[in-house]
XYZ file of C-alpha atoms in Angstrom:
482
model
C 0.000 0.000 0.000
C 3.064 2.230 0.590
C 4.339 2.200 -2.671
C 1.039 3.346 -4.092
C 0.131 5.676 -1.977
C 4.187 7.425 -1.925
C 3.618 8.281 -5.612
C 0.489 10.063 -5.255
C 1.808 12.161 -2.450
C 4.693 13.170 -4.289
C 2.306 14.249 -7.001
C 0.071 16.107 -4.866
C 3.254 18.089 -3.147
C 4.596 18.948 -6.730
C 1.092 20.365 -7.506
C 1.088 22.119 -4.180
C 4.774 23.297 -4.542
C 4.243 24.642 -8.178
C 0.908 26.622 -7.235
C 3.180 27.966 -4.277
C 5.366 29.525 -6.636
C 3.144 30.643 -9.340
C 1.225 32.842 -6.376
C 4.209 33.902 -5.100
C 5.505 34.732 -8.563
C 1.760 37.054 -9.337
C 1.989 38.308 -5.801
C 5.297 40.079 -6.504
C 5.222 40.296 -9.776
C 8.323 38.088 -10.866
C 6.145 36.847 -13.119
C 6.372 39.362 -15.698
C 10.677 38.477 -15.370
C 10.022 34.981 -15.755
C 7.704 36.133 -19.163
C 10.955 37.895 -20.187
C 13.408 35.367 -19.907
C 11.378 32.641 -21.541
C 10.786 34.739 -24.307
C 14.507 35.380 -24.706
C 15.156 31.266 -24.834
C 12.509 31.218 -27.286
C 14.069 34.064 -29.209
C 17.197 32.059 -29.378
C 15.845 28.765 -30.958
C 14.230 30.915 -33.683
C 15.109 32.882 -36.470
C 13.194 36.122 -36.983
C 13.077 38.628 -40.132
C 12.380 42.300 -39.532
C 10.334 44.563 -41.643
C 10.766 48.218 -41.018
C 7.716 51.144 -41.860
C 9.068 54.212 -41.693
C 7.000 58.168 -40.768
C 8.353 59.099 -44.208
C 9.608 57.441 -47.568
C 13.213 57.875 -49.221
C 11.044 61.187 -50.971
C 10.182 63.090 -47.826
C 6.823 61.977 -48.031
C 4.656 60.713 -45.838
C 3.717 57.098 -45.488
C 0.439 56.448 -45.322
C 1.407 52.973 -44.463
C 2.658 54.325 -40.669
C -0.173 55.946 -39.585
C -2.584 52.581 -40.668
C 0.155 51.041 -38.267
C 0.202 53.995 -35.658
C -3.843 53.303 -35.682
C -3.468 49.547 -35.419
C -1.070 48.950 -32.812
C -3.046 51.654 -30.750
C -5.846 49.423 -30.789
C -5.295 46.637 -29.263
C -5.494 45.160 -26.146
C -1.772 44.330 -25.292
C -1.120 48.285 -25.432
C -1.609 48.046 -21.853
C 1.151 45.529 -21.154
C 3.886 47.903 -22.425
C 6.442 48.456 -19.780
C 5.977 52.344 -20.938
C 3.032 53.605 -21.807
C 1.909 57.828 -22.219
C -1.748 58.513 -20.923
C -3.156 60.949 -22.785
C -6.318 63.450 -23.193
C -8.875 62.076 -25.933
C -10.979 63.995 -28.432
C -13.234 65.098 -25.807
C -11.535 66.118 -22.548
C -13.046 63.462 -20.778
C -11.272 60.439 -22.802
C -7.512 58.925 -22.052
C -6.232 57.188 -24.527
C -2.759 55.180 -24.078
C -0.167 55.761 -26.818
C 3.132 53.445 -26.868
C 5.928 55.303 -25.623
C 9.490 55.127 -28.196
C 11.301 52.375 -28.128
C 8.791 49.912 -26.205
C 7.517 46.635 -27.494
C 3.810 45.363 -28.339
C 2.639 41.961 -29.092
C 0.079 40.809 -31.498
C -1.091 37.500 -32.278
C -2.562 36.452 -35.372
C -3.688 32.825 -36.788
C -1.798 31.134 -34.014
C 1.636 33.167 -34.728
C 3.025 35.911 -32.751
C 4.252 39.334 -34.100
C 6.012 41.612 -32.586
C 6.399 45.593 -32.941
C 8.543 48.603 -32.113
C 8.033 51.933 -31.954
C 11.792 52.993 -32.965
C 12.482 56.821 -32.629
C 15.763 58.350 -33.474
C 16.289 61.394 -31.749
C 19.431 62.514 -34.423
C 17.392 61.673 -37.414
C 13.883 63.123 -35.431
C 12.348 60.345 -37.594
C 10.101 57.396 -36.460
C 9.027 54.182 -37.812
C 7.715 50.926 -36.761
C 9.527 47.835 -36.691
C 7.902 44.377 -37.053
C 9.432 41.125 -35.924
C 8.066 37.967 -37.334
C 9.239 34.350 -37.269
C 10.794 32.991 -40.704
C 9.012 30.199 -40.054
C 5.691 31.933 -40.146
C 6.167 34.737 -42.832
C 4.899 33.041 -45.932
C 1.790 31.896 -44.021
C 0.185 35.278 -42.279
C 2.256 38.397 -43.886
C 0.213 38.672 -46.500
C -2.990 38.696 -44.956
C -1.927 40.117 -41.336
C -0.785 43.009 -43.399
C -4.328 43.211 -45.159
C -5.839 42.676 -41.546
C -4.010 45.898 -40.577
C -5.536 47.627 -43.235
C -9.100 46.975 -42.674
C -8.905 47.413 -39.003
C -7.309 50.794 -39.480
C -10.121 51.874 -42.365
C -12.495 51.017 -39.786
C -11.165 53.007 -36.665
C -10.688 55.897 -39.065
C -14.671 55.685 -40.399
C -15.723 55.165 -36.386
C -13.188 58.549 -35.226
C -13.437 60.616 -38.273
C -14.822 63.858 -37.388
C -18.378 64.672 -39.164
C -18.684 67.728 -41.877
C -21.383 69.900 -42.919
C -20.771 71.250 -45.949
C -22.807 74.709 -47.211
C -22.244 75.887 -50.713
C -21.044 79.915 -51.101
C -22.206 82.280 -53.684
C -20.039 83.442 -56.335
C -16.341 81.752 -57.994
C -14.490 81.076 -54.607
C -11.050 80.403 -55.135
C -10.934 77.071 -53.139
C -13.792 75.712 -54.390
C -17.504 76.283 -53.901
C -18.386 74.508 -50.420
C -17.498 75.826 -46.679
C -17.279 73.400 -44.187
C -17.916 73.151 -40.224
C -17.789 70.321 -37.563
C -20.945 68.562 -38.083
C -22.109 67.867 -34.314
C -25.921 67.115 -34.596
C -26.823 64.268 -31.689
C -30.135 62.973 -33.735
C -30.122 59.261 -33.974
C -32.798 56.892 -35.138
C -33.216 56.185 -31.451
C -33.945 59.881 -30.643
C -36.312 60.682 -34.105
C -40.076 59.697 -33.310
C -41.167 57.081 -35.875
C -42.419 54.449 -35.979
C -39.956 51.470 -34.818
C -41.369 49.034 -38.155
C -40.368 52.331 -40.252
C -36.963 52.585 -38.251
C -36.291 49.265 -38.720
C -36.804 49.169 -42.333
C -34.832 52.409 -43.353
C -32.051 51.455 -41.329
C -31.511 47.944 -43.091
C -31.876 49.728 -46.244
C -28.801 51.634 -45.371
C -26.841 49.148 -43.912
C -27.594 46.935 -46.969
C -26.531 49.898 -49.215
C -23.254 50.558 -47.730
C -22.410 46.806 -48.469
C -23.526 46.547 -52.229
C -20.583 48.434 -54.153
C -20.473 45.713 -55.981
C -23.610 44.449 -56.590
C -24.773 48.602 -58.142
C -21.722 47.686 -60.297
C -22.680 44.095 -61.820
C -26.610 46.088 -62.400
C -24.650 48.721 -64.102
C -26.011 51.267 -61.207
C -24.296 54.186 -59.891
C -23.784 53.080 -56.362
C -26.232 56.109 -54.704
C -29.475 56.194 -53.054
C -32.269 58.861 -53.069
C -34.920 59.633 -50.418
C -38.072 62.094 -50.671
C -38.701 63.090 -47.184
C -42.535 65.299 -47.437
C -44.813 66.523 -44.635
C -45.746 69.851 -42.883
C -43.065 71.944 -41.411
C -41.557 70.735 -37.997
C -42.421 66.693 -38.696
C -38.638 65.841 -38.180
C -37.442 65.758 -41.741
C -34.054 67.264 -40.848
C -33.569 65.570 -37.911
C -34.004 62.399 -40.068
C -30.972 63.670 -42.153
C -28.672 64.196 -39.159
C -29.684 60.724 -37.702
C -28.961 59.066 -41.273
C -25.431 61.298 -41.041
C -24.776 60.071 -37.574
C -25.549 56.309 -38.633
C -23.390 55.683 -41.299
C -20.880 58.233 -40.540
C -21.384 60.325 -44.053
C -20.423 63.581 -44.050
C -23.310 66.344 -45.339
C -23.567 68.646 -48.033
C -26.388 70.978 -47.918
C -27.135 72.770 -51.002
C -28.838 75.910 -50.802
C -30.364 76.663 -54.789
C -30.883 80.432 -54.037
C -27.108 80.627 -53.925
C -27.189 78.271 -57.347
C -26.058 80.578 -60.834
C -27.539 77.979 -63.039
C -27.869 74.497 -64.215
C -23.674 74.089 -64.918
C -23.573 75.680 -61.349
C -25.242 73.179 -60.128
C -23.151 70.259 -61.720
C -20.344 72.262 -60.372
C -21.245 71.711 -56.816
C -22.086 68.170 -57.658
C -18.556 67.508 -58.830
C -16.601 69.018 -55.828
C -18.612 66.806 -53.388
C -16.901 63.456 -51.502
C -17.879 60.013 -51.513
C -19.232 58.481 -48.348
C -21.998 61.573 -48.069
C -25.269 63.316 -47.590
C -26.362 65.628 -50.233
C -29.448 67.417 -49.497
C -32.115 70.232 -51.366
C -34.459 70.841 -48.518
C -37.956 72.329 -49.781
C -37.726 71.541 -53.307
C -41.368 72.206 -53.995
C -41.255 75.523 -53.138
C -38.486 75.918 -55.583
C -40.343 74.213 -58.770
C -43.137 75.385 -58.341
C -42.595 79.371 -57.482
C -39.176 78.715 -59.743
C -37.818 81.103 -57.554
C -34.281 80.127 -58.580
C -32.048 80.133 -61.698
C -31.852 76.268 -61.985
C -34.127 74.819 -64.399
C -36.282 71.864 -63.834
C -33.898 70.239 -66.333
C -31.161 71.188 -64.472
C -32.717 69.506 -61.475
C -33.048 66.280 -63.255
C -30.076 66.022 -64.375
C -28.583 66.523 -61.369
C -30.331 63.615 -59.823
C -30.190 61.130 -62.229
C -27.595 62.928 -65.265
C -24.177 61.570 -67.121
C -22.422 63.301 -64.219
C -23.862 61.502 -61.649
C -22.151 58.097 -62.813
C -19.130 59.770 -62.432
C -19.501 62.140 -59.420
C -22.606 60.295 -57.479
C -20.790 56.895 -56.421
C -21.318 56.233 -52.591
C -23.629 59.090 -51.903
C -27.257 58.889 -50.148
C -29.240 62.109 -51.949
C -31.843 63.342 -49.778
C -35.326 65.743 -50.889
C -37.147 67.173 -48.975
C -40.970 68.718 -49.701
C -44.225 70.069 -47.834
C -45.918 68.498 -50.323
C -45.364 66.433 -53.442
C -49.113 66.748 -55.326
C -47.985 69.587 -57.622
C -44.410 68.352 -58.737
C -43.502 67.148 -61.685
C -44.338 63.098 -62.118
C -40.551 63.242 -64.305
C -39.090 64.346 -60.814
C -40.816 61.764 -58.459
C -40.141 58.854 -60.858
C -38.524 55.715 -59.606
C -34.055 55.741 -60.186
C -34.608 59.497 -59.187
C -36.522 59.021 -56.283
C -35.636 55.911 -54.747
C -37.876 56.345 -51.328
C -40.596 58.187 -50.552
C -41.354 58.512 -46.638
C -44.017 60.728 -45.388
C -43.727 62.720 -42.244
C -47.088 63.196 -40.854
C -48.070 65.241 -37.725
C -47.807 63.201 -34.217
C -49.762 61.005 -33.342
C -50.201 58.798 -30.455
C -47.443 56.363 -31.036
C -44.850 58.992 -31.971
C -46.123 61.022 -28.844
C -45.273 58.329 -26.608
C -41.730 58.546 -28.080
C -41.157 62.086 -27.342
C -42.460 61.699 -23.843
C -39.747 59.162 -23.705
C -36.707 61.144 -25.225
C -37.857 63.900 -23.644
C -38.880 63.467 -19.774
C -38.116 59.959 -19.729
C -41.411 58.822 -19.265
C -42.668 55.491 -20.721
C -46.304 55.461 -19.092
C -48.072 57.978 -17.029
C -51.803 58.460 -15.804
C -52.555 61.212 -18.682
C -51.710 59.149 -21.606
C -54.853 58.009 -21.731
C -56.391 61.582 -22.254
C -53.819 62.115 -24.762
C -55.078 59.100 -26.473
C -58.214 60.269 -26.766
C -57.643 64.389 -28.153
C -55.443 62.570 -30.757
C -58.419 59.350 -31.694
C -60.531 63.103 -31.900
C -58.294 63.921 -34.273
C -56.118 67.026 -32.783
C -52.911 66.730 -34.111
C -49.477 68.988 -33.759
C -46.312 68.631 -35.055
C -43.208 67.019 -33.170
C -41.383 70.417 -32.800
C -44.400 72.102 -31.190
C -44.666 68.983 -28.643
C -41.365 68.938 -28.381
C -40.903 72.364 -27.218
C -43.745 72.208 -24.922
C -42.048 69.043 -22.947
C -38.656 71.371 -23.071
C -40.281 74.165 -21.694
C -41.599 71.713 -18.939
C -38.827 69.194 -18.508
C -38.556 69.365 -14.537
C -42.239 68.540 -14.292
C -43.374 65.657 -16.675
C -47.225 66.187 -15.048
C -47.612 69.710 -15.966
C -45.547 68.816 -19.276
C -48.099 66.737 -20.366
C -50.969 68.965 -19.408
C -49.735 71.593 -21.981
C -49.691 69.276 -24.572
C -53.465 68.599 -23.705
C -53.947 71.863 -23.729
C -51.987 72.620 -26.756
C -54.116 69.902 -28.389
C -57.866 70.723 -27.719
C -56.394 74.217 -28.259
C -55.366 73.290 -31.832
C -58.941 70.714 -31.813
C -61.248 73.761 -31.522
C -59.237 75.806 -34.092
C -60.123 73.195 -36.402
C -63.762 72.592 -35.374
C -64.321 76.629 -35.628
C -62.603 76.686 -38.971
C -65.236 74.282 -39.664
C -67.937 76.298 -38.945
C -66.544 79.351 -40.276
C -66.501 77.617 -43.561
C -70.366 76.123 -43.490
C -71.290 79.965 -42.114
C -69.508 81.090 -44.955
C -70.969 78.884 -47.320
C -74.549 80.029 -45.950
C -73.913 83.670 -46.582
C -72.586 83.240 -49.817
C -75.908 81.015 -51.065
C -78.013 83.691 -49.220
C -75.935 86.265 -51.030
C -76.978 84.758 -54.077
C -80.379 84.217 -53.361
C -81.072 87.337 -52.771
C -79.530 89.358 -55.725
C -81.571 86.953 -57.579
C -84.515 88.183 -56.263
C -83.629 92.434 -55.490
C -84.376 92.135 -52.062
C -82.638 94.252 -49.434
C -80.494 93.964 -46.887
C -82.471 93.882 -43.950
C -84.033 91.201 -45.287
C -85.039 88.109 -42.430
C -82.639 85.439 -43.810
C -79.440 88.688 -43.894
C -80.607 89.103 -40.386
C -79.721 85.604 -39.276
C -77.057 85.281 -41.326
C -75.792 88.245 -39.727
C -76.281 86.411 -36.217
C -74.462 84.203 -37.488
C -71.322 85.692 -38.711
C -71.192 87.771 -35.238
C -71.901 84.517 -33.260
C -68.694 82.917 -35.371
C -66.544 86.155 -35.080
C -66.737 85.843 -31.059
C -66.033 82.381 -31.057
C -63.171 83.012 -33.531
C -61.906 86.716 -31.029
C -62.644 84.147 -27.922
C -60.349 81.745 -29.411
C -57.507 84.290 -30.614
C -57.227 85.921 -27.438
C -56.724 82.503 -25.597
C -54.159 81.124 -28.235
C -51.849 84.146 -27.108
C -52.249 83.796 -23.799
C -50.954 80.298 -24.018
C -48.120 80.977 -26.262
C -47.259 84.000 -23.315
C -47.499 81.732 -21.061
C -45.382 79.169 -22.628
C -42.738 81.555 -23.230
C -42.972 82.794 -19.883
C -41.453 79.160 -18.923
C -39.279 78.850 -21.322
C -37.389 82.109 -20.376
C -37.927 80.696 -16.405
């Protein structure tokens, strides 16, 4: 029995012995020395090749190459097991990013191999450059594709950091070109815009599968763009859907402004100096084709959607309309390959209500909502902006919030249902007008009489309600400035 048991016991101190030293090694971090020295055994059992990527090339130049590298290495994870690493302030001042000091070592490891780089700085030559160390033994098998793995990570990190534009277009010849730029900063999202989520859902897998089909516009023989026709009133969240499209796949936006448009060629102009990977928009394009209260021609707008420049000028772009209304435009503008989507912005209703409350005093349910319900069943109806400024106005106190909506809503319901009126008391004057020239009577006649009730009964209700719209909009102004 002893000479079973003595094995096992010597097994079970060896365990003991070499967890012993493994804490003791973690506790005071000897392990991190032991790391080091097997490394260096390892080192000398293998033969390594170095590849070197300098700041600049033998031209002065710089090498693109080094900051994909500079972007990569900065990445990963094992940045933060670099003997020497800077902390430093981000974009926004409450970001630290961690930057590889000179002259330190990072590891990567890719399809089983491991890689090795160093950020060499020579203080005579003030240049810098990346070294990589690589096994012989694995070079033929990853450098190809680690190198293309570099590349794609870095594209990516550059579309997720890369600072937003809006682009305005200037009057006149300007000497750099016809667009002025600024940081484009908007925070609308499809999670902030009130739509419906089916809607949301559906526009933003048509973007995402846009973004992915380069190739598959190409094999059609397609100009790789896309073209929405946002219409509705004023203040239904057209331009908020433009910033949230912006913010979602990172585009850039170019906002052309046609009163500031010489012509058609103008136009092309602007076209031509735009990037890929953007938003161009024409906001209120109805009220430019139909008062043609601009110098571009309804040909020139055509052509600018859907023209021989666009094939050459229009690649990766989303091109974005937006109307009030679309019933007296041109069929030849609305057509489909011009007009790729048409979404309609429609005054709030209950379901989009519900998402303001949400966005904007955080309020999923409340006792009230059922009243609200009910004005908008009745058919009241405002716009997003109106509610929206209402719930600003009221932020600390979602009750009373909500009770100027109400307000706000049988307000706006008894405009209507006056207007109403108005127009059947209008109607009734008019036939009695006509009646009565038709038969010479005169004024004071018993149907002008009533009529004339009438019209004063409606022009009281119609003072009544004027005089309590403004002292609602006072009063809502009075909290706003509070």
């Amino acid at each position: 029995m002893k000479l079973v048991y003595y094995p096992l016991l010597l097994l079970f101190l060896g365990v003991c012995f070499l967890f012993l030293v493994r804490a003791f090694l973690i506790r005071t971090g000897l392990i991190y020395v032991t790391r080091k020295w097997w490394r260096s055994i390892e080192d000398y059992f293998h033969v390594y090749q170095f590849y070197k990527v300098p700041e600049f090339n033998e031209s002065m130049q710089e090498n693109q190459l080094y900051g994909k590298v500079s972007d990569y290495l900065h990445s990963l994870a094992s940045l933060e097991d670099s003997d020497f690493t800077n902390l430093l302030t981000g974009k926004k001042p409450n970001d630290i990013v961690l930057r590889l000091d000179p002259n330190q070592v990072i590891e990567d490891d890719f399809l089983g191999a491991k890689v090795s780089w160093i950020n060499e700085a020579s203080d005579k030559a003030h240049s810098r450059s990346f070294v990589m160390k690589i096994r012989k033994a694995d070079k033929r098998r990853i450098l190809r594709p680690y190198l293309q793995h570099i590349h794609t990570v870095s594209n990516e990190l550059e579309e997720q950091n890369k600072d937003l534009k809006l682009y305005t277009n200037i009057g006149g010849d300007g000497q750099n070109g016809r667009w002025r730029s600024v940081s484009f900063t908007h925070p609308s999202t499809f999670e902030t815009i009130a739509m419906e989520s089916d809607l949301k859902s559906k526009l933003k897998s048509d973007l995402e599968s846009f973004s992915k089909t380069k190739q598959y516009y190409h094999r059609l023989g397609r100009v790789w763009k896309r073209s929405y026709l946002l219409f509705g009133p004023s203040g239904t969240g057209k331009s908020s859907f433009v910033s949230a499209v912006a913010n979602f796949l990172r585009y850039d936006v170019y906002d052309v402004d046609l009163s500031r448009v010489a012509d058609d060629s103008d136009l092309k102009l602007l076209l031509l100096q735009t990037t890929t990977k953007s938003v161009i928009v024409i906001e209120d394009l109805d009220r430019f084709l139909v008062e043609k209260s601009t110098a571009v021609s309804l040909s020139g707008v055509l052509n600018f959607m859907d023209g021989i420049l666009n094939s050459c000028c229009a690649e990766e772009r989303i091109l974005v309309f937006t109307m009030t209304s679309k019933d007296n435009i041109d069929p030849a503008v609305l057509r489909p390959g011009r007009i790729d989507v048409h979404i309609h912005f429609p005054l709030c209703d209950f379901t989009a209500f519900k998402t303001l409350a949400n966005n904007y005093l955080g309020v999923k349910d409340h006792k009230l909502f059922p009243q609200v319900e009910e004005i908008f069943q009745n058919g009241a109806t405002l716009s997003p902006a109106e509610i929206g400024e209402l719930m600003i106005a009221n932020r600390n106190s979602p009750s009373r919030a909500l009770k100027s909506v109400i307000t706000a809503l049988q307000a706006e319901g008894d405009r209507r249902s006056y207007a109403s009126v108005g127009r059947r008391l209008l109607g009734g004057l008019s036939r009695h007008s006509t009646e009565e020239s038709e038969n010479n009577s005169g004024i004071f006649s018993p149907e002008n009489v009533n009529a004339g009730k009438d019209f004063r009964k409606l022009y009281g209700l119609l003072k009544l309600k004027s005089s309590k719209k403004s002292q609602s909009y006072e009063i809502v102004s009075g909290q706003k400035c509070g």
